[in-house]
Structure formats: structure tokens, C-alpha cells
């Protein structure tokens, strides 16, 4: 986007809390494909969609039937649909643009995680991981569920008897089993309690390959990078492991068929292991050898260069950032509130974390302005350069300065119309219209507030002050309740419940202190 | 140097003159979908016309002082106007009556607001003012998200680039600066001479170049990532007013600009040669706008003229 003039010398991971978002008690978050919208599931059963550019609420998905906490949120590929799983055992599919509910499916157990099929723009399938049974594929149109195998049975072929519409296949309840789709959704990768990664073809409900995780500890999370080239597992042995995906991104099934043929002389588990070794190779392991921390919500950065994991300790809000080679580059420390969810922005070096108190913290780079931005001829040097002066530098009338030629050929053709494709999103299907933004409809002014605001416009007030009742904000913030008759006195109380953004520390300091901070900030501008 | 197969240039001819404003017209803009035309005037009103039949749809009243600039949202539903009464107003262009069109007022500037633009996603509005600041507003709530002390003299124009990540601003202090729109931080200073004042700056349709007008009768096309200008267009007069210029891409690539000698100038983008000088207005042509799909130009004249004139090109 603005890549040509952004300083490439700055590292690509966040460093400080930039802002926090507040709206009820949020439990889980998910970015849309381009990171322009952030969906957050709340403890009261609603789902809020934030416009990440304005840090304001773009839409609220309210369901009168669902009042239990949301356990996970998932976007469809081009952002038209959102799937929400809730503690009341339901899966609800929403249409984002209209804010209408499309379908609601009730399972037999609370789904801890539900992911929409990533390959299509209007998916009807989703992968749900219930609280204590095997993950299943749910058809959202018909409500039918297909339980996926989590253990390789001792039969000689890898087939598992089909069990439709039943959640129990006779085995005892499992700890929550982790599962995820691969990039285009033709395979499901399951991490089971024996410490094995199973690659499953959910169409035929067949385990096609198996990769044993070193150490055999229970796999808690399994996640692909956005590019589909790397897979991450988080195990009970407090280690995060990165695997390289050797299968082709598309046509994974066909590649598996080919591998099948080559391993024909083996049988059963040995065959699956042999095929598995051709599907994934262990790349790196991350652990904190000093504190032996358990990890929570690990994931990749948008470009797959960084891996982050949250610390699962209570009362601690720490985010560890490693580069893919395995070096720990940063530990982000937030306020003393446990971390419950984490997400890296698909494009920018921004990390979003959810704390137990329901606040969503946005971590970004601590941006210091580049000095070369202030004058057109300034250029930042990486190191000292010796200046060698010209022969006639100190002449009264130097020869060379008389002719100042522009070294740009003025006759060159200039193209003002063609747009360059964004390489990070090369797999965009151009025929599909991606939903990047929800239309911002200005909410009408409330008549009485207009008179009160005239005083503030005569001062150079930076109306970022969220605490000021005299600020320019008027009107409801996308909520459906009618605030039309709220008098000025009620605003400060209402503001706590209403979505607001605040700067840096979430403290309740008075206007004076904030004004001080703002003038200090202003002085740094030219 | 032109290739042999280019068709001969067909000049624009006068189609209609719209006389509905009672004071100088300060700005005209076609909507992005090409169905409407809006004009703003020092008579404190804005008028919305249909682009096809050029009949008056709305007369938007509400500002307490003259209006200097207006901008359309990307979906052509909303208009934002910048006024000398220090406020910006958002109007619903599809409202049933002119009285019900006013949606919102954005307050915060401490001096007259001179220029305004929507972001391409139209969830943000950027405005520049005589109080030397640039403000970024959230459309939905009207909240001011950032107030940037951008310049040391009045800000003459602000514009978002194609994906909304950058804002270019120009000012009477002679500088043209590029800002990161999400962080509101300065990314680059394009021009830093005290003289002449920069009166207008705008991104090209693909966001790679910036068209900059300075009050020494020149228009330059800059490649901002390199920091060098590629083309100069001259021949017109621009010494005092902030004339808006624009790109015409519907039938060949041209630069169109008003001029203080009461004419409209069109230059070939690549060759920099003036291809037409349209006469007709009786005062400085302060603003020009090109229809997004048809070969139509609308222009606005100052106090001695007070008209909006429409010019078309036969294809």
C-alpha cells in the first residue's frame, strides 16, 4: 500500500499497547481476511464487528435466542458470513452486510471452537470442536454432523465406520481435541490426545496420514499460517512446534492419493506414518525453558514470519514473539489481567489480545517519526558516509551548479490509471467481491447537543478526549437502543458501556491530565 | 512524438449554464456513480443537480457562512461540505426533501474549514482548515479521531489516496506533505519551499502520483515515492486562488484546470501540450470536475460569474 515511503528499517512486530476497545465483555476475536474488520464475541451472546480503521463499532449482531457466552468467531473467506459458536451449544451463521441470521444449529455439546470452511465465499460446512468429544463437520444447511476420527483404530485399513448424527462412537469422552482446516479446506488436520497429528479427508471420513508429535503430549491447539505453508501445534508439554507443510496447497487429496500408491507395501499405522512423514516435517520448537510456561492461543503473523503465543498463567498478560527461526524477539507485557485470546493482523504489524476483563488491547509499533519525513531532500543513512567535496564546491560561482538538470526524463509516459495488485493477497479470486468495509452511515445529530458543542469549537481542543462530555460525539454508536433523550449528565455513565477508544493506559484520570499529555504530543509536530 | 493512430482531438463544447447561486460558486463535483452533480457557493448553500438533465434536486441550507468545498462519499449517498462557519456538514443526497437532508455537523475546527474529502471506504472524512490543522473524522459518529498540527499557514487541500492509507495536504506555507491516515503521522514532505504557496494537491486515480498546483501559474505531476516531478503543465494563470484541477480519463488522458483568466485549460497528460482552452465564464474558474464515465466537464465561476457551466465532448 504505502510501502514505498514507509521506513523499512523498523522491525515488523508490535511493541506497545496503542489503544484498547471496550464493549461489554468480549471473549474471542477474529480478523477478516484483510484485517479491516475485527469481529468479537461477547459474554452476553452478541457479536460486535469493529471497523479497525476508525476503531469504532461498524455493526452488532444481536440474537435474542442466544444469551450464553460466545466461544468462538469465524469469518468466511471473503467476509460475507460470520459463524458464531456459543456456550448454549449452538452454532449461528450470520450474513454480515444485512446483519441477519441465516441459520442456527444446535449441537449436543458446547462447541469450543467453530471454523467456517475456508475455501468458499458462502460456506455451508464448518468444523466444530466440542467441549469433550471428537471434532465434527457440521452442515449448516441441514444440521447434520459428521464426527471425525481422532484415534487410529487397530483395523488393518485406515477406515473408520461412518457415524452420522451421533457424537459418541463408543469411546470415552476426550479432552477437547484440536482441529483445523488446511488453507483451501479440502483436508482437516486433527491433533489428538496421544500427541498425533491426523490428516483426515472428511469427505470419506478417512484418516489419510499420521504424524506423531515428539513427546506424545496432548495437542491443545493446531493452526495453519495464512499462506498454508506452516502448521503450528501447541502441546501439553509446554512446547509450540512449527511444521512445514509439504503437501501442495491445492489438490492435497490428489497428492495424498499419489503418496498412497508409493507406500503400498506398508499397512495400517505404519502406512499412515510413512505418508505422514511426506506431509509435514518438524521445523522448529519453541518453549520457555526458564519458566516452563503453558501457552495459550498461539498463532502466526500475517506473513508467517513471526509466531506469537500468550502465557496461560493466571493474572498475567504476556505475549511472546518469536521469529520463525526460533529466536525469541520480544515479550509484550500488558496489565495484570489473564489473556484469553490472541490474533495477529493479517497485514500490519499489529497484535490484538483479549483479556479476562473483556477488554481488547491493540498492540502496535511504537512509531517514531522518521526525520527524513520533514524535508524533501533529507535521506536517512544506515551508517556514516564520508562526504567528499567537489573540486569547485567552495568557488563563488561553482560550475556544476549552474545547470541544475532534473534527472528524470520528462517525456516518459506516465501511467495514472493502472493499479498494482497487492502481492500479499495473490490468491484473491477477482470475480468474488470481497467485503472489506461495512458502509459507514452517519448517525443523525441529536438536536439538543448541537448548542452545547459550540463552546468547544472555539478552542483548539483535540477531541480525542474520551472523558469529555462536551466532545463532538453525538448520537448512538451503532446500538439499536434509542439514546435520543439522554441528558448531558448521563453521558459519562453511558460512556462506560458505550464503545469508546482511549489512549494508551486505561486509567480514569481527569481531563487535565489528558490535556497535558495531548499538548506534549502536539509539540513534537513541526 | 505522438503515435500515428491517435484520433484527432474533439473539443469540448458548451452544453448548459446553471444559474442558481446568488454568490460566487466555490466548488463543483460529480458523484462517483455519475448520477448527480453538487455545487457549493458563498451564498451558504449547496445545490444538488441530476447529472443527466441538469435539473435542480436539492438546495441544502443550513450553514451560517459561505461554503468552500464539498466531497461525495464513495457510494454517492452522502455529501460533506466545508464552510466558513468552522463546521462541516454531512448531507444525505437521497433525502426526500432538502429540509431533511442534513444528517450531521462536525465541529472542532477553530477557523474556517477550507477543504474536505471522504476516504475511499467512506468511513473517514479528512478536512483542512485556516486554523492550520488537518482533522480526521469518523463518519458514523462524527467523532474527531485525529487533529494534526499540519502546517504553519492555512491548509488549502486534503485528499486520500486510492486505498485510504495516505493523505496528501497542501498549504499556503509552501509545503505539500503526505501523512499516514491511520496513525496521523507525517510520512514525507514533498515540497518545502516557502514560496510559492501550494494551492492544490490530489492523488492520481491509481494513487501513485500527485498533481500539485502552486501559485506561480504551474501544475506539476509528482512521483511521490521518488520525490521528483515528472510533468509540468503551464499556460494558465494561477496567482491568487486555490483552483482545483483534475484528471480526465474517459477519453484519453488529460489534465483539466480552471484559470484566473476565466478559461478552462486542458492539457494532454503525456505531451504536456495544451489541447483546448475553453472560454465562456465571466470570472475566474475556481473549480472543475470530470464525469466518471461520460465526456462531460462541469466548471464553476467566481463572484462576477456565479454560474456552473457544463461542457461535453462529442464522441
Coordinates of C-alpha atoms in Angstrom, one line a residue, chain A:
Chain A
X1 CA 0.0 0.0 0.0
X2 CA 2.2 2.9 1.2
X3 CA 5.2 0.6 1.1
X4 CA 7.4 2.8 -0.9
X5 CA 7.7 5.5 1.7
X6 CA 7.4 3.5 4.9
X7 CA 10.8 3.1 6.5
X8 CA 11.9 -0.5 6.0
X9 CA 14.4 -0.3 8.8
X10 CA 11.8 -0.7 11.6
X11 CA 11.2 -4.2 12.7
X12 CA 7.9 -5.8 11.9
X13 CA 6.4 -6.7 15.2
X14 CA 4.4 -4.6 17.7
X15 CA 5.9 -3.2 20.9
X16 CA 3.4 -1.3 22.9
X17 CA -0.3 -1.0 23.6
X18 CA -1.7 1.6 21.3
X19 CA -5.3 1.5 22.3
X20 CA -8.0 -0.7 23.8
X21 CA -11.5 -1.4 22.7
X22 CA -14.3 -1.7 25.1
X23 CA -17.8 -3.1 24.6
X24 CA -19.3 -5.3 27.2
X25 CA -17.2 -8.3 28.0
X26 CA -15.5 -9.7 24.8
X27 CA -14.3 -13.2 24.8
X28 CA -12.9 -14.1 21.4
X29 CA -11.8 -12.2 18.3
X30 CA -11.2 -12.8 14.7
X31 CA -10.0 -10.6 11.9
X32 CA -11.5 -10.7 8.4
X33 CA -9.2 -11.5 5.6
X34 CA -7.7 -8.1 5.1
X35 CA -7.8 -7.0 8.7
X36 CA -10.2 -4.2 8.0
X37 CA -12.9 -5.6 10.3
X38 CA -12.5 -7.3 13.7
X39 CA -15.3 -9.5 15.0
X40 CA -15.6 -10.0 18.7
X41 CA -17.8 -12.4 20.5
X42 CA -19.2 -11.2 23.9
X43 CA -20.2 -12.9 27.0
X44 CA -23.9 -11.8 26.5
X45 CA -24.2 -13.8 23.3
X46 CA -23.8 -10.8 21.0
X47 CA -21.1 -10.4 18.3
X48 CA -19.7 -7.0 17.6
X49 CA -17.9 -6.1 14.4
X50 CA -15.4 -3.3 14.8
X51 CA -14.2 -1.1 11.9
X52 CA -10.5 -1.5 12.5
X53 CA -9.7 1.8 10.7
X54 CA -11.8 4.0 12.8
X55 CA -11.7 1.8 15.9
X56 CA -15.4 2.2 16.1
X57 CA -18.3 -0.3 16.0
X58 CA -19.4 -1.0 12.5
X59 CA -22.1 -3.5 13.3
X60 CA -23.6 -5.5 16.1
X61 CA -25.1 -9.0 15.5
X62 CA -27.7 -9.5 18.2
X63 CA -29.5 -12.7 18.7
X64 CA -32.5 -12.8 21.0
X65 CA -32.3 -16.5 21.1
X66 CA -28.7 -16.6 22.3
X67 CA -27.8 -15.2 25.6
X68 CA -24.9 -17.5 26.5
X69 CA -21.3 -16.5 26.1
X70 CA -19.7 -16.8 22.6
X71 CA -16.9 -19.3 22.5
X72 CA -15.5 -18.5 19.0
X73 CA -16.0 -16.3 15.9
X74 CA -15.1 -17.2 12.4
X75 CA -15.3 -15.3 9.1
X76 CA -16.0 -16.8 5.7
X77 CA -13.3 -16.3 3.1
X78 CA -14.4 -13.0 1.6
X79 CA -16.0 -11.6 4.7
X80 CA -19.7 -12.1 3.8
X81 CA -20.5 -14.6 6.6
X82 CA -19.7 -15.0 10.3
X83 CA -20.1 -18.2 12.2
X84 CA -20.5 -17.8 16.0
X85 CA -20.4 -20.7 18.4
X86 CA -21.8 -20.3 21.8
X87 CA -21.9 -21.9 25.3
X88 CA -25.6 -22.8 24.8
X89 CA -24.4 -25.5 22.3
X90 CA -25.5 -23.5 19.3
X91 CA -23.8 -22.5 16.0
X92 CA -25.2 -19.4 14.4
X93 CA -24.4 -18.3 10.9
X94 CA -24.8 -14.6 10.1
X95 CA -24.9 -12.5 7.0
X96 CA -22.6 -9.6 7.7
X97 CA -23.9 -7.0 5.3
X98 CA -27.6 -7.3 6.4
X99 CA -26.9 -8.3 9.9
X100 CA -29.5 -11.1 9.5
X101 CA -29.2 -14.5 10.9
X102 CA -29.0 -17.2 8.3
X103 CA -29.2 -20.4 10.3
X104 CA -28.8 -21.7 13.8
X105 CA -27.8 -25.3 14.6
X106 CA -27.8 -26.8 18.0
X107 CA -25.2 -29.5 18.8
X108 CA -25.2 -31.9 21.6
X109 CA -22.2 -30.3 23.3
X110 CA -20.9 -26.8 23.6
X111 CA -18.5 -26.2 20.7
X112 CA -15.4 -24.6 22.0
X113 CA -14.3 -23.7 18.5
X114 CA -16.0 -23.5 15.2
X115 CA -14.4 -22.6 11.9
X116 CA -16.1 -22.0 8.6
X117 CA -14.9 -23.8 5.5
X118 CA -12.1 -21.5 4.2
X119 CA -12.5 -22.3 0.6
X120 CA -15.7 -20.7 -0.5
X121 CA -17.4 -17.4 0.0
X122 CA -20.7 -18.8 1.1
X123 CA -19.7 -21.9 3.0
X124 CA -22.3 -24.4 4.3
X125 CA -19.8 -26.6 6.1
X126 CA -18.0 -25.8 9.3
X127 CA -15.6 -27.6 11.6
X128 CA -16.7 -27.7 15.2
X129 CA -14.6 -28.8 18.2
X130 CA -16.9 -29.6 21.1
X131 CA -16.0 -29.5 24.7
X132 CA -15.4 -33.1 25.3
X133 CA -15.8 -35.2 22.2
X134 CA -14.4 -35.6 18.8
X135 CA -14.4 -32.7 16.3
X136 CA -17.1 -32.8 13.7
X137 CA -18.0 -31.4 10.4
X138 CA -21.4 -29.7 10.6
X139 CA -23.5 -29.0 7.6
X140 CA -25.1 -25.6 8.5
X141 CA -28.0 -26.0 6.0
X142 CA -29.2 -29.4 7.1
X143 CA -27.8 -29.5 10.6
X144 CA -26.3 -32.9 10.1
X145 CA -23.0 -33.7 11.8
X146 CA -20.2 -35.9 10.7
X147 CA -17.9 -37.0 13.5
X148 CA -14.2 -37.2 12.6
X149 CA -12.0 -39.9 13.8
X150 CA -9.4 -38.9 16.4
X151 CA -7.7 -42.1 17.0
X152 CA -6.3 -44.6 14.5
X153 CA -8.2 -47.8 15.2
X154 CA -6.4 -51.1 15.1
X155 CA -8.0 -52.3 12.0
X156 CA -5.8 -53.1 9.1
X157 CA -7.1 -50.4 6.8
X158 CA -7.4 -46.9 8.0
X159 CA -11.2 -46.7 7.6
X160 CA -13.5 -45.7 10.5
X161 CA -17.1 -46.9 10.4
X162 CA -19.3 -43.9 9.5
X163 CA -21.2 -42.5 12.3
X164 CA -23.7 -39.8 11.4
X165 CA -25.8 -37.8 13.8
X166 CA -24.2 -39.4 16.8
X167 CA -21.5 -37.7 18.8
X168 CA -20.3 -40.8 20.6
X169 CA -18.7 -43.7 18.7
X170 CA -18.4 -45.7 21.8
X171 CA -15.2 -44.3 23.1
X172 CA -14.8 -42.4 26.4
X173 CA -15.0 -38.6 26.3
X174 CA -11.8 -36.9 25.2
X175 CA -10.2 -33.8 26.3
X176 CA -11.1 -31.1 23.8
X177 CA -9.4 -32.1 20.6
X178 CA -7.8 -29.5 18.4
X179 CA -8.6 -29.4 14.7
X180 CA -8.3 -27.1 11.8
X181 CA -8.9 -26.9 8.0
X182 CA -6.0 -26.6 5.7
X183 CA -5.8 -23.5 3.5
X184 CA -8.4 -24.4 0.9
X185 CA -10.4 -26.6 3.2
X186 CA -10.0 -30.0 1.4
X187 CA -8.4 -31.6 4.4
X188 CA -8.8 -31.4 8.2
X189 CA -5.8 -31.6 10.5
X190 CA -6.6 -33.0 13.9
X191 CA -4.2 -33.0 16.9
X192 CA -5.3 -35.7 19.4
X193 CA -4.7 -36.6 23.0
X194 CA -2.0 -39.2 22.1
X195 CA 0.2 -36.4 20.6
X196 CA -0.5 -37.3 17.0
X197 CA -1.5 -35.1 14.0
X198 CA -4.0 -36.9 11.8
X199 CA -4.7 -35.7 8.3
X200 CA -8.3 -36.5 7.5
X201 CA -10.3 -36.5 4.4
X202 CA -13.6 -35.5 5.8
X203 CA -15.5 -36.4 2.6
X204 CA -14.8 -40.1 3.1
X205 CA -14.1 -39.8 6.8
X206 CA -10.8 -41.4 6.3
X207 CA -7.5 -40.9 8.1
X208 CA -5.1 -40.4 5.3
X209 CA -1.9 -39.8 7.2
X210 CA -0.5 -39.5 10.7
X211 CA 2.4 -37.5 12.1
X212 CA 3.5 -38.3 15.6
X213 CA 4.4 -35.2 17.6
X214 CA 7.7 -35.6 19.5
X215 CA 7.0 -36.4 23.1
X216 CA 3.5 -37.6 22.6
X217 CA 1.8 -34.9 24.7
X218 CA -1.8 -33.9 24.3
X219 CA -2.2 -31.4 21.4
X220 CA -4.1 -28.3 22.6
X221 CA -4.1 -26.1 19.5
X222 CA -3.4 -26.7 15.9
X223 CA -3.3 -23.7 13.5
X224 CA -2.1 -23.1 9.9
X225 CA -0.4 -19.9 8.8
X226 CA -2.3 -17.7 6.4
X227 CA -0.3 -18.9 3.5
X228 CA -0.9 -22.5 4.3
X229 CA 2.8 -23.3 4.3
X230 CA 3.3 -23.8 8.0
X231 CA 1.4 -25.6 10.7
X232 CA 1.7 -24.9 14.4
X233 CA 0.8 -27.2 17.3
X234 CA 0.7 -26.3 20.9
X235 CA 1.1 -29.3 23.3
X236 CA 0.7 -30.1 26.9
X237 CA 4.4 -30.4 27.2
X238 CA 4.6 -26.6 27.0
X239 CA 6.1 -26.6 23.6
X240 CA 4.9 -24.9 20.4
X241 CA 6.0 -26.8 17.3
X242 CA 6.2 -25.5 13.8
X243 CA 5.8 -27.9 10.9
X244 CA 6.4 -27.2 7.3
X245 CA 3.5 -28.3 5.1
X246 CA 4.9 -30.5 2.3
X247 CA 1.6 -31.1 0.5
X248 CA 0.6 -28.8 -2.3
X249 CA -1.8 -26.1 -1.2
X250 CA -4.5 -27.1 -3.7
X251 CA -5.3 -30.7 -4.6
X252 CA -4.0 -32.0 -1.4
X253 CA -6.2 -35.1 -1.8
X254 CA -4.6 -36.0 -5.1
X255 CA -1.1 -35.7 -3.6
X256 CA -2.2 -38.0 -0.8
X257 CA -3.5 -40.5 -3.3
X258 CA -0.1 -40.4 -5.1
X259 CA 1.7 -40.9 -1.8
X260 CA -0.7 -43.8 -1.0
X261 CA 0.5 -45.6 -4.1
X262 CA 4.1 -45.3 -3.2
X263 CA 3.6 -46.6 0.3
X264 CA 1.6 -49.6 -0.9
X265 CA 3.8 -52.2 0.7
X266 CA 3.1 -50.9 4.2
X267 CA -0.1 -51.4 6.2
X268 CA -2.2 -49.7 8.8
X269 CA -0.4 -47.4 11.2
X270 CA 2.9 -47.8 9.5
X271 CA 1.5 -46.8 6.2
X272 CA -0.2 -43.7 7.6
X273 CA 3.1 -42.7 9.3
X274 CA 5.0 -43.1 6.1
X275 CA 2.6 -40.9 4.3
X276 CA 2.6 -38.5 7.2
X277 CA 6.3 -38.1 7.0
X278 CA 5.8 -36.8 3.5
X279 CA 3.1 -34.3 4.5
X280 CA 4.7 -32.5 7.4
X281 CA 8.3 -32.0 8.7
X282 CA 9.1 -30.6 12.1
X283 CA 10.7 -27.2 11.5
X284 CA 11.2 -25.6 15.0
X285 CA 10.2 -26.0 18.6
X286 CA 9.6 -23.0 20.9
X287 CA 9.4 -23.2 24.7
X288 CA 10.3 -21.1 27.6
X289 CA 12.9 -23.3 29.3
X290 CA 13.1 -21.0 32.4
X291 CA 9.6 -20.6 33.4
X292 CA 8.2 -23.6 31.6
X293 CA 5.1 -21.8 30.7
X294 CA 2.0 -23.2 29.2
X295 CA 1.0 -21.4 26.1
X296 CA -2.4 -20.1 25.1
X297 CA -3.8 -19.1 21.7
X298 CA -0.6 -19.4 19.7
X299 CA -0.7 -18.2 16.1
X300 CA 1.3 -16.9 13.1
X301 CA 1.7 -13.4 11.9
X302 CA 0.0 -12.5 8.6
X303 CA 3.1 -13.2 6.6
X304 CA 4.1 -16.3 8.6
X305 CA 7.4 -14.7 9.6
X306 CA 6.6 -14.5 13.3
X307 CA 4.9 -16.7 15.9
X308 CA 3.2 -15.4 18.9
X309 CA 1.9 -17.2 22.0
X310 CA 0.2 -15.9 25.1
X311 CA 1.1 -17.0 28.5
X312 CA -1.6 -19.2 30.1
X313 CA -0.7 -18.3 33.6
X314 CA -3.4 -16.6 35.7
X315 CA -3.1 -12.9 36.3
X316 CA -0.5 -12.5 33.6
X317 CA -0.9 -10.8 30.2
X318 CA 2.3 -11.7 28.4
X319 CA 2.7 -12.3 24.7
X320 CA 5.9 -13.9 23.5
X321 CA 7.0 -13.2 19.9
X322 CA 9.5 -15.5 18.1
X323 CA 10.8 -15.3 14.6
X324 CA 10.3 -18.4 12.6
X325 CA 13.8 -19.4 13.1
X326 CA 13.1 -19.9 16.8
X327 CA 14.6 -16.8 18.4
X328 CA 12.5 -15.0 21.0
X329 CA 12.5 -11.4 19.8
X330 CA 10.1 -9.8 22.3
X331 CA 7.9 -10.3 25.3
X332 CA 4.9 -7.9 25.4
X333 CA 3.6 -7.3 28.9
X334 CA 0.2 -6.0 29.4
X335 CA -1.9 -5.1 32.5
X336 CA -2.3 -7.8 35.2
X337 CA -5.3 -9.5 33.6
X338 CA -5.2 -13.0 32.2
X339 CA -5.0 -13.3 28.5
X340 CA -7.8 -15.4 26.8
X341 CA -7.4 -14.8 23.1
X342 CA -4.8 -13.5 20.6
X343 CA -4.7 -12.6 17.0
X344 CA -2.2 -11.1 14.6
X345 CA -3.4 -8.6 12.0
X346 CA -3.3 -10.2 8.5
X347 CA -1.3 -7.3 7.0
X348 CA 0.1 -4.9 9.6
X349 CA 2.4 -5.5 12.5
X350 CA -0.4 -5.3 14.9
X351 CA -1.5 -7.8 17.6
X352 CA -4.8 -7.8 19.3
X353 CA -5.3 -9.6 22.6
X354 CA -8.3 -10.2 24.7
X355 CA -8.0 -10.1 28.5
X356 CA -10.2 -11.8 31.1
X357 CA -11.9 -8.5 31.9
X358 CA -13.3 -8.4 28.4
X359 CA -11.1 -5.6 27.0
X360 CA -9.4 -5.9 23.7
X361 CA -5.9 -4.5 23.6
X362 CA -4.3 -3.3 20.4
X363 CA -0.6 -3.6 20.3
X364 CA 1.3 -1.8 17.6
X365 CA 4.8 -0.5 16.8
X366 CA 5.9 2.5 18.8
X367 CA 6.1 4.8 15.9
X368 CA 8.8 7.5 16.0
X369 CA 8.6 9.8 13.1
X370 CA 11.4 9.5 10.6
X371 CA 13.4 12.7 10.4
X372 CA 13.7 12.4 6.7
X373 CA 9.9 13.0 6.5
X374 CA 10.3 16.6 7.4
X375 CA 12.2 17.8 4.4
X376 CA 12.2 16.6 0.8
X377 CA 16.0 16.4 0.5
X378 CA 16.6 14.5 3.7
X379 CA 17.5 10.9 3.4
X380 CA 18.2 8.6 6.2
X381 CA 21.6 6.8 6.1
X382 CA 22.2 3.5 7.7
X383 CA 25.6 4.4 8.7
X384 CA 28.0 7.3 8.5
X385 CA 29.1 8.2 5.0
X386 CA 32.3 10.2 4.3
X387 CA 31.5 13.3 2.3
X388 CA 33.9 14.0 -0.4
X389 CA 33.5 17.6 -1.6
X390 CA 33.6 18.6 -5.3
X391 CA 36.5 20.4 -6.8
X392 CA 34.5 23.6 -7.2
X393 CA 32.5 23.3 -4.0
X394 CA 33.8 26.4 -2.4
X395 CA 34.1 28.5 -5.6
X396 CA 32.0 31.6 -5.6
X397 CA 30.3 30.5 -8.7
X398 CA 30.6 26.8 -9.0
X399 CA 30.5 25.4 -12.5
X400 CA 28.4 22.4 -11.8
X401 CA 25.6 24.3 -10.0
X402 CA 24.7 26.5 -12.9
X403 CA 22.9 23.8 -14.8
X404 CA 20.5 22.0 -12.5
X405 CA 19.1 19.3 -14.5
X406 CA 16.4 17.0 -13.5
X407 CA 17.5 13.5 -14.0
X408 CA 14.0 12.4 -14.8
X409 CA 13.1 12.2 -18.4
X410 CA 10.1 14.5 -18.8
X411 CA 9.0 12.8 -22.0
X412 CA 8.4 9.4 -20.3
X413 CA 4.9 8.0 -20.4
X414 CA 3.2 8.3 -17.0
X415 CA 0.5 5.8 -16.1
X416 CA -2.0 7.3 -13.8
X417 CA -4.7 4.6 -14.0
X418 CA -3.3 1.1 -13.6
X419 CA -3.3 -0.3 -10.1
X420 CA -0.8 -2.7 -8.9
X421 CA -2.1 -5.9 -7.4
X422 CA -1.3 -6.4 -3.7
X423 CA 1.0 -9.4 -3.7
X424 CA 0.0 -10.4 -0.2
X425 CA -3.4 -11.3 -1.4
X426 CA -2.4 -13.0 -4.7
X427 CA -5.0 -15.8 -4.2
X428 CA -7.9 -13.4 -4.4
X429 CA -10.5 -14.6 -6.8
X430 CA -11.2 -11.4 -8.6
X431 CA -14.7 -12.5 -9.6
X432 CA -15.7 -12.6 -5.9
X433 CA -16.4 -9.3 -4.4
X434 CA -14.7 -9.1 -1.1
X435 CA -16.4 -7.4 1.8
X436 CA -13.8 -5.1 3.3
X437 CA -15.8 -2.4 4.8
X438 CA -19.3 -2.0 6.2
X439 CA -20.9 1.2 4.9
X440 CA -20.5 3.9 7.4
X441 CA -23.8 5.5 7.8
X442 CA -23.6 8.8 9.7
X443 CA -25.9 8.7 12.7
X444 CA -28.1 11.8 12.8
X445 CA -27.2 14.5 15.2
X446 CA -29.3 14.9 18.4
X447 CA -30.7 18.4 18.3
X448 CA -30.0 19.5 21.9
X449 CA -26.4 18.5 21.8
X450 CA -25.6 20.9 19.0
X451 CA -26.0 24.0 21.1
X452 CA -23.7 22.7 23.8
X453 CA -20.9 21.9 21.4
X454 CA -20.5 25.4 20.1
X455 CA -18.3 26.4 23.0
X456 CA -15.7 23.7 22.4
X457 CA -15.1 24.6 18.8
X458 CA -13.6 27.9 19.6
X459 CA -10.6 26.3 21.3
X460 CA -8.1 24.1 19.6
X461 CA -9.4 21.1 21.5
X462 CA -8.2 17.7 20.4
X463 CA -11.4 15.9 20.7
X464 CA -9.8 12.5 21.3
X465 CA -10.6 13.1 24.9
X466 CA -13.0 10.3 25.5
X467 CA -13.8 11.6 29.0
X468 CA -15.1 14.9 27.9
X469 CA -18.9 15.2 27.9
X470 CA -18.6 18.3 25.7
X471 CA -16.8 16.5 22.9
X472 CA -18.2 16.4 19.4
X473 CA -19.6 13.0 19.6
X474 CA -23.3 13.0 19.2
X475 CA -25.7 10.2 18.6
X476 CA -25.7 6.5 19.3
X477 CA -22.8 4.4 18.3
X478 CA -24.5 1.8 16.2
X479 CA -26.5 0.4 19.1
X480 CA -30.1 -0.2 18.3
X481 CA -31.3 1.3 21.6
X482 CA -32.5 4.9 21.4
X483 CA -30.3 7.4 23.2
X484 CA -32.2 10.3 21.8
X485 CA -33.4 11.6 25.2
X486 CA -30.2 11.2 27.2
X487 CA -29.4 14.4 29.0
X488 CA -25.8 15.5 29.3
X489 CA -25.3 14.3 32.9
X490 CA -26.0 10.7 32.0
X491 CA -23.4 10.7 29.3
X492 CA -20.4 9.9 31.5
X493 CA -22.1 6.8 32.8
X494 CA -23.4 5.8 29.5
X495 CA -19.9 6.2 28.0
X496 CA -18.6 3.4 30.0
X497 CA -21.0 1.0 28.5
X498 CA -20.7 2.5 25.0
X499 CA -17.8 1.6 22.7
X500 CA -15.1 4.2 23.1
X501 CA -11.5 4.2 22.3
X502 CA -9.0 5.5 24.8
X503 CA -5.3 6.3 24.5
X504 CA -2.7 4.0 26.0
X505 CA -3.3 3.5 29.7
X506 CA -6.9 2.6 30.6
X507 CA -7.0 4.8 33.6
X508 CA -9.7 7.2 34.7
X509 CA -7.5 10.3 35.0
X510 CA -9.2 13.6 34.7
X511 CA -9.4 15.9 31.7
X512 CA -6.5 18.0 32.9
X513 CA -4.0 15.2 32.8
X514 CA -5.1 14.1 29.4
X515 CA -4.9 17.7 28.1
X516 CA -1.4 17.8 29.4
X517 CA -0.4 14.7 27.6
X518 CA -2.0 15.9 24.4
X519 CA -0.1 19.3 24.4
X520 CA 3.1 17.4 25.0
X521 CA 2.4 15.3 22.0
X522 CA 1.4 18.2 19.8
X523 CA 4.7 20.0 20.4
X524 CA 6.6 17.3 18.5
X525 CA 5.0 18.3 15.2
X526 CA 6.6 20.8 13.0

